CSV table of N, CA and C in Angstrom, one decimal:
chain,number,residue,atom,x,y,z
A,1,LYS,N,142.1,233.7,141.5
A,1,LYS,CA,143.8,234.3,141.2
A,1,LYS,C,144.5,233.2,141.5
A,2,VAL,N,145.5,233.1,140.6
A,2,VAL,CA,146.5,231.8,140.6
A,2,VAL,C,147.6,232.9,140.7
A,3,PRO,N,148.2,232.0,141.4
A,3,PRO,CA,150.0,232.8,142.2
A,3,PRO,C,150.8,233.1,140.8
A,4,ALA,N,152.0,233.3,140.9
A,4,ALA,CA,152.4,234.3,139.9
A,4,ALA,C,153.5,232.9,139.4
A,5,GLU,N,153.7,231.6,140.4
A,5,GLU,CA,154.3,230.8,139.9
A,5,GLU,C,153.4,230.0,139.2
A,6,GLY,N,152.2,229.8,138.9
A,6,GLY,CA,151.0,229.1,138.1
A,6,GLY,C,150.1,228.5,139.1
A,7,ILE,N,150.2,227.3,138.3
A,7,ILE,CA,148.9,226.1,139.3
A,7,ILE,C,148.6,224.8,138.0
A,8,THR,N,148.2,224.3,138.8
A,8,THR,CA,147.7,222.7,138.1
A,8,THR,C,146.5,222.7,138.3
A,9,LEU,N,145.9,222.2,137.3
A,9,LEU,CA,143.7,222.5,137.3
A,9,LEU,C,143.8,221.1,136.7
A,10,GLY,N,143.0,220.6,137.6
A,10,GLY,CA,142.1,219.2,136.7
A,10,GLY,C,140.8,219.0,136.7
A,11,VAL,N,140.0,218.0,136.1
A,11,VAL,CA,138.7,217.9,135.7
A,11,VAL,C,138.1,216.8,135.9
A,12,SER,N,136.9,216.6,136.6
A,12,SER,CA,136.6,215.4,136.7
A,12,SER,C,135.1,215.4,135.8
A,13,ALA,N,135.4,213.9,134.9
A,13,ALA,CA,134.1,213.8,134.0
A,13,ALA,C,133.3,212.8,134.5
A,14,PHE,N,132.0,213.6,135.2
A,14,PHE,CA,130.8,212.8,135.2
A,14,PHE,C,129.9,213.0,134.4
A,15,PHE,N,129.1,211.8,134.5
A,15,PHE,CA,128.0,211.3,133.5
A,15,PHE,C,128.5,210.9,132.1
A,16,PHE,N,129.5,210.9,131.8
A,16,PHE,CA,129.7,210.1,130.6
A,16,PHE,C,129.3,208.6,130.7
A,17,ASN,N,128.7,207.7,129.8
A,17,ASN,CA,128.5,206.6,129.5
A,17,ASN,C,129.7,206.0,129.0
A,18,VAL,N,130.9,205.7,130.2
A,18,VAL,CA,132.2,204.8,129.9
A,18,VAL,C,132.4,203.7,130.8
A,19,VAL,N,132.9,202.9,130.6
A,19,VAL,CA,133.6,201.9,131.5
A,19,VAL,C,134.5,202.1,131.9
A,20,ASP,N,135.4,202.9,131.0
A,20,ASP,CA,136.7,202.9,131.3
A,20,ASP,C,137.6,204.7,130.9
A,21,THR,N,137.6,205.4,132.2
A,21,THR,CA,138.3,206.6,132.0
A,21,THR,C,139.0,207.0,130.6
A,22,ALA,N,139.8,205.6,129.8
A,22,ALA,CA,140.3,206.1,129.0
A,22,ALA,C,140.2,206.2,127.5
A,23,ASP,N,138.7,206.1,127.4
A,23,ASP,CA,137.8,206.2,126.6
A,23,ASP,C,137.5,207.8,126.7
A,24,LEU,N,137.9,208.7,127.1
A,24,LEU,CA,137.6,210.2,127.1
A,24,LEU,C,139.4,210.7,126.8
A,25,GLN,N,138.6,211.7,126.1
A,25,GLN,CA,139.6,212.7,125.1
A,25,GLN,C,139.6,213.9,126.1
A,26,PHE,N,140.5,214.7,126.5
A,26,PHE,CA,140.5,215.7,127.1
A,26,PHE,C,141.7,216.7,126.1
A,27,SER,N,140.9,217.8,126.2
A,27,SER,CA,141.7,219.1,125.3
A,27,SER,C,141.9,220.4,127.0
A,28,TRP,N,143.0,221.3,126.3
A,28,TRP,CA,142.9,221.8,127.2
A,28,TRP,C,143.2,223.5,126.2
A,29,SER,N,143.1,224.5,126.7
A,29,SER,CA,143.8,225.8,125.9
A,29,SER,C,144.2,226.8,126.7
A,30,ALA,N,145.0,227.7,126.8
A,30,ALA,CA,144.9,229.0,127.9
A,30,ALA,C,145.2,230.1,126.9
A,31,ASN,N,144.5,230.9,127.1
A,31,ASN,CA,144.7,232.3,126.5
A,31,ASN,C,144.6,232.0,124.9
A,32,ASN,N,143.9,230.7,124.4
A,32,ASN,CA,143.9,230.3,122.7
A,32,ASN,C,145.2,229.5,122.8
A,33,ASN,N,145.5,229.2,123.3
A,33,ASN,CA,147.1,228.5,122.9
A,33,ASN,C,146.6,226.9,123.5
A,34,THR,N,147.1,226.1,122.8
A,34,THR,CA,146.7,224.7,122.8
A,34,THR,C,147.8,224.2,123.8
A,35,LEU,N,147.3,223.4,124.9
A,35,LEU,CA,148.2,222.7,126.5
A,35,LEU,C,147.9,221.6,126.0
A,36,GLN,N,149.5,220.9,126.5
A,36,GLN,CA,149.0,219.4,126.7
A,36,GLN,C,149.0,218.8,128.3
A,37,GLY,N,147.7,218.0,128.1
A,37,GLY,CA,147.7,217.4,129.6
A,37,GLY,C,148.8,216.7,130.1
A,38,GLN,N,149.1,216.9,131.6
A,38,GLN,CA,150.3,216.1,131.8
A,38,GLN,C,150.5,214.7,131.7
A,39,GLU,N,151.4,213.9,131.6
A,39,GLU,CA,151.9,212.8,131.1
A,39,GLU,C,151.6,212.0,132.2
A,40,GLY,N,150.6,210.8,131.7
A,40,GLY,CA,149.6,210.1,132.4
A,40,GLY,C,148.5,210.3,132.9
A,41,SER,N,148.3,211.8,132.5
A,41,SER,CA,147.3,212.0,133.2
A,41,SER,C,146.5,213.2,132.5
A,42,ALA,N,146.0,213.0,131.4
A,42,ALA,CA,145.5,214.0,130.7
A,42,ALA,C,144.1,214.9,130.8
A,43,ASN,N,143.7,214.4,131.9
A,43,ASN,CA,142.5,215.6,132.5
A,43,ASN,C,143.1,216.6,133.6
A,44,THR,N,144.5,216.9,133.8
A,44,THR,CA,145.0,217.5,134.6
A,44,THR,C,146.1,218.5,133.7
A,45,VAL,N,146.3,219.6,133.7
A,45,VAL,CA,147.2,220.6,133.4
A,45,VAL,C,147.9,221.7,134.0
A,46,ALA,N,149.4,221.6,133.5
A,46,ALA,CA,149.8,223.1,134.6
A,46,ALA,C,149.8,224.2,133.9
A,47,ILE,N,149.4,225.2,134.2
A,47,ILE,CA,149.2,226.4,134.1
A,47,ILE,C,150.3,227.1,134.5
A,48,ARG,N,151.3,227.6,133.9
A,48,ARG,CA,152.4,228.4,134.4
A,48,ARG,C,152.3,229.9,133.9
A,49,THR,N,152.3,230.8,134.7
A,49,THR,CA,152.5,231.9,134.8
A,49,THR,C,153.4,232.8,135.3
A,50,GLU,N,154.9,232.3,135.2
A,50,GLU,CA,155.9,233.1,135.8
A,50,GLU,C,156.6,234.3,134.6
A,51,ASN,N,156.1,234.0,133.7
A,51,ASN,CA,156.5,235.6,132.6
A,51,ASN,C,154.8,236.6,132.8
A,52,ALA,N,154.1,236.4,133.5
A,52,ALA,CA,152.7,237.1,133.3
A,52,ALA,C,153.2,238.3,134.6
A,53,LYS,N,152.5,239.5,134.6
A,53,LYS,CA,152.1,240.4,135.1
A,53,LYS,C,151.0,240.4,136.2
A,54,PRO,N,151.0,240.7,137.6
A,54,PRO,CA,150.2,241.0,138.0
A,54,PRO,C,149.1,241.5,137.7
A,55,LYS,N,148.0,241.1,138.0
A,55,LYS,CA,146.4,241.3,137.5
A,55,LYS,C,146.3,241.0,135.7
A,56,ASP,N,147.3,240.5,135.2
A,56,ASP,CA,147.2,239.7,133.9
A,56,ASP,C,145.9,238.5,134.2
A,57,THR,N,144.8,238.5,132.8
A,57,THR,CA,144.4,237.4,132.9
A,57,THR,C,145.1,236.3,132.2
A,58,VAL,N,144.5,235.3,132.5
A,58,VAL,CA,144.4,233.6,132.1
A,58,VAL,C,143.1,233.0,131.9
A,59,LEU,N,142.4,233.0,130.4
A,59,LEU,CA,141.6,232.6,130.1
A,59,LEU,C,141.7,230.5,129.9
A,60,VAL,N,141.1,229.8,130.8
A,60,VAL,CA,141.4,228.3,130.4
A,60,VAL,C,140.2,227.4,130.0
A,61,SER,N,140.8,226.9,129.0
A,61,SER,CA,139.2,225.8,128.7
A,61,SER,C,139.5,225.0,128.8
A,62,ALA,N,138.6,223.7,129.1
A,62,ALA,CA,139.2,222.4,129.1
A,62,ALA,C,137.6,221.7,128.7
A,63,ASN,N,138.3,220.9,127.7
A,63,ASN,CA,137.2,220.1,126.9
A,63,ASN,C,137.3,218.6,127.0
A,64,ALA,N,136.2,218.0,126.8
A,64,ALA,CA,136.5,216.4,127.7
A,64,ALA,C,135.3,215.9,126.4
A,65,LEU,N,135.6,214.6,125.6
A,65,LEU,CA,135.6,213.9,124.5
A,65,LEU,C,134.9,212.5,124.9
A,66,ASN,N,133.9,211.9,124.9
A,66,ASN,CA,134.1,210.7,124.7
A,66,ASN,C,134.3,209.9,123.7
A,67,SER,N,135.3,209.2,123.4
A,67,SER,CA,135.8,208.8,121.7
A,67,SER,C,134.9,207.8,121.6
A,68,THR,N,134.0,207.0,122.3
A,68,THR,CA,133.3,206.0,121.7
A,68,THR,C,131.8,206.3,121.2
A,69,ASN,N,131.3,208.4,122.1
A,69,ASN,CA,130.0,208.4,121.4
A,69,ASN,C,130.0,209.8,121.8
A,70,PRO,N,130.6,210.3,120.1
A,70,PRO,CA,130.9,211.8,120.6
A,70,PRO,C,130.1,212.9,120.7
A,71,SER,N,129.2,212.0,120.6
A,71,SER,CA,127.8,213.1,120.9
A,71,SER,C,127.8,213.4,122.6
A,72,GLU,N,128.6,212.7,123.3
A,72,GLU,CA,129.2,212.9,124.8
A,72,GLU,C,130.3,213.8,124.9
A,73,PHE,N,129.8,215.0,125.0
A,73,PHE,CA,131.0,216.2,125.5
A,73,PHE,C,130.8,217.0,126.2
A,74,ALA,N,131.9,217.6,127.0
A,74,ALA,CA,131.5,218.8,128.2
A,74,ALA,C,132.3,219.7,127.6
A,75,ASN,N,132.2,220.9,128.0
A,75,ASN,CA,133.5,221.7,128.0
A,75,ASN,C,133.0,223.0,129.1
A,76,ASN,N,134.4,223.9,129.5
A,76,ASN,CA,134.2,225.0,130.8
A,76,ASN,C,135.3,225.8,130.2
A,77,THR,N,135.3,227.3,130.4
A,77,THR,CA,136.0,228.2,130.8
A,77,THR,C,136.2,228.5,131.8
A,78,LEU,N,137.4,229.0,132.4
A,78,LEU,CA,137.1,229.7,133.7
A,78,LEU,C,138.6,231.0,133.1
A,79,ILE,N,138.2,232.4,133.9
A,79,ILE,CA,139.1,232.9,133.7
A,79,ILE,C,139.7,233.1,134.9
A,80,PHE,N,141.1,233.0,135.0
A,80,PHE,CA,142.0,233.5,136.1
A,80,PHE,C,142.8,234.8,136.2
A,81,GLU,N,142.7,235.3,137.5
A,81,GLU,CA,143.8,236.9,137.4
A,81,GLU,C,145.2,236.5,138.2
A,82,VAL,N,146.0,236.7,137.6
A,82,VAL,CA,147.4,236.3,138.3
A,82,VAL,C,147.6,237.6,139.4
A,83,GLN,N,148.5,236.7,140.3
A,83,GLN,CA,148.7,237.7,141.5
A,83,GLN,C,149.7,238.3,141.6
Protein backbone atom coordinates (compact mmCIF):
# COMPACT_ATOMS: atom_id res chain seq x y z
CA LYS A 1 0.00 0.00 0.00
CA VAL A 2 1.12 3.52 -0.82
CA PRO A 3 0.43 6.39 1.59
CA ALA A 4 -1.90 9.06 0.17
CA GLU A 5 1.00 11.54 -0.17
CA GLY A 6 3.08 9.13 -2.30
CA ILE A 7 6.28 7.16 -2.03
CA THR A 8 9.88 7.22 -3.25
CA LEU A 9 11.13 4.01 -4.86
CA GLY A 10 14.64 2.92 -5.79
CA VAL A 11 16.20 0.06 -7.66
CA SER A 12 19.53 -1.66 -7.21
CA ALA A 13 21.05 -3.15 -10.31
CA PHE A 14 22.88 -6.35 -9.40
CA PHE A 15 24.72 -8.66 -11.77
CA PHE A 16 25.40 -6.08 -14.48
CA ASN A 17 28.83 -6.22 -16.08
CA VAL A 18 29.76 -2.56 -15.47
CA VAL A 19 32.62 -0.85 -13.69
CA ASP A 20 30.72 2.41 -13.25
CA THR A 21 26.98 2.54 -12.46
CA ALA A 22 26.84 5.63 -14.71
CA ASP A 23 26.83 3.10 -17.58
CA LEU A 24 23.36 2.00 -16.48
CA GLN A 25 20.30 3.73 -17.87
CA PHE A 26 17.14 3.64 -15.80
CA SER A 27 13.60 4.36 -16.96
CA TRP A 28 10.36 4.53 -15.00
CA SER A 29 6.63 4.64 -15.63
CA ALA A 30 3.50 4.79 -13.51
CA ASN A 31 0.18 3.76 -15.01
CA ASN A 32 1.90 3.80 -18.44
CA ASN A 33 3.05 7.42 -18.03
CA THR A 34 6.80 8.02 -18.30
CA LEU A 35 8.43 9.38 -15.14
CA GLN A 36 11.79 11.05 -14.66
CA GLY A 37 14.20 9.62 -12.13
CA GLN A 38 15.27 11.97 -9.38
CA GLU A 39 17.98 14.43 -10.35
CA GLY A 40 21.40 13.02 -9.60
CA SER A 41 19.94 9.59 -8.88
CA ALA A 42 18.16 8.11 -11.91
CA ASN A 43 17.66 4.83 -10.05
CA THR A 44 15.11 6.45 -7.72
CA VAL A 45 11.74 7.99 -8.50
CA ALA A 46 9.08 9.80 -6.51
CA ILE A 47 5.54 8.54 -7.04
CA ARG A 48 3.00 11.18 -6.06
CA THR A 49 -0.55 10.08 -5.34
CA GLU A 50 -2.14 13.22 -3.85
CA ASN A 51 -4.87 13.19 -6.50
CA ALA A 52 -5.62 9.49 -6.18
CA LYS A 53 -8.53 8.09 -4.22
CA PRO A 54 -8.13 5.41 -1.55
CA LYS A 55 -8.06 1.94 -3.09
CA ASP A 56 -6.85 3.29 -6.48
CA THR A 57 -4.04 1.20 -7.94
CA VAL A 58 -0.72 2.42 -9.30
CA LEU A 59 1.20 0.24 -11.75
CA VAL A 60 4.91 1.13 -11.49
CA SER A 61 7.52 -0.19 -13.93
CA ALA A 62 11.30 0.13 -13.64
CA ASN A 63 13.84 -0.73 -16.33
CA ALA A 64 17.63 -0.86 -16.25
CA LEU A 65 19.87 -1.11 -19.31
CA ASN A 66 23.64 -1.46 -19.59
CA SER A 67 24.46 1.22 -22.19
CA THR A 68 27.77 -0.50 -23.03
CA ASN A 69 26.09 -3.88 -23.57
CA PRO A 70 22.39 -3.64 -24.56
CA SER A 71 21.94 -7.39 -24.10
CA GLU A 72 22.13 -6.73 -20.33
CA PHE A 73 18.82 -5.37 -19.15
CA ALA A 74 16.27 -5.93 -16.42
CA ASN A 75 12.73 -4.79 -15.69
CA ASN A 76 10.10 -5.24 -13.06
CA THR A 77 6.53 -4.10 -12.54
CA LEU A 78 4.77 -3.64 -9.21
CA ILE A 79 1.16 -2.83 -8.39
CA PHE A 80 0.46 -0.61 -5.39
CA GLU A 81 -2.83 0.32 -3.76
CA VAL A 82 -3.32 3.84 -2.42
CA GLN A 83 -4.30 3.96 1.26
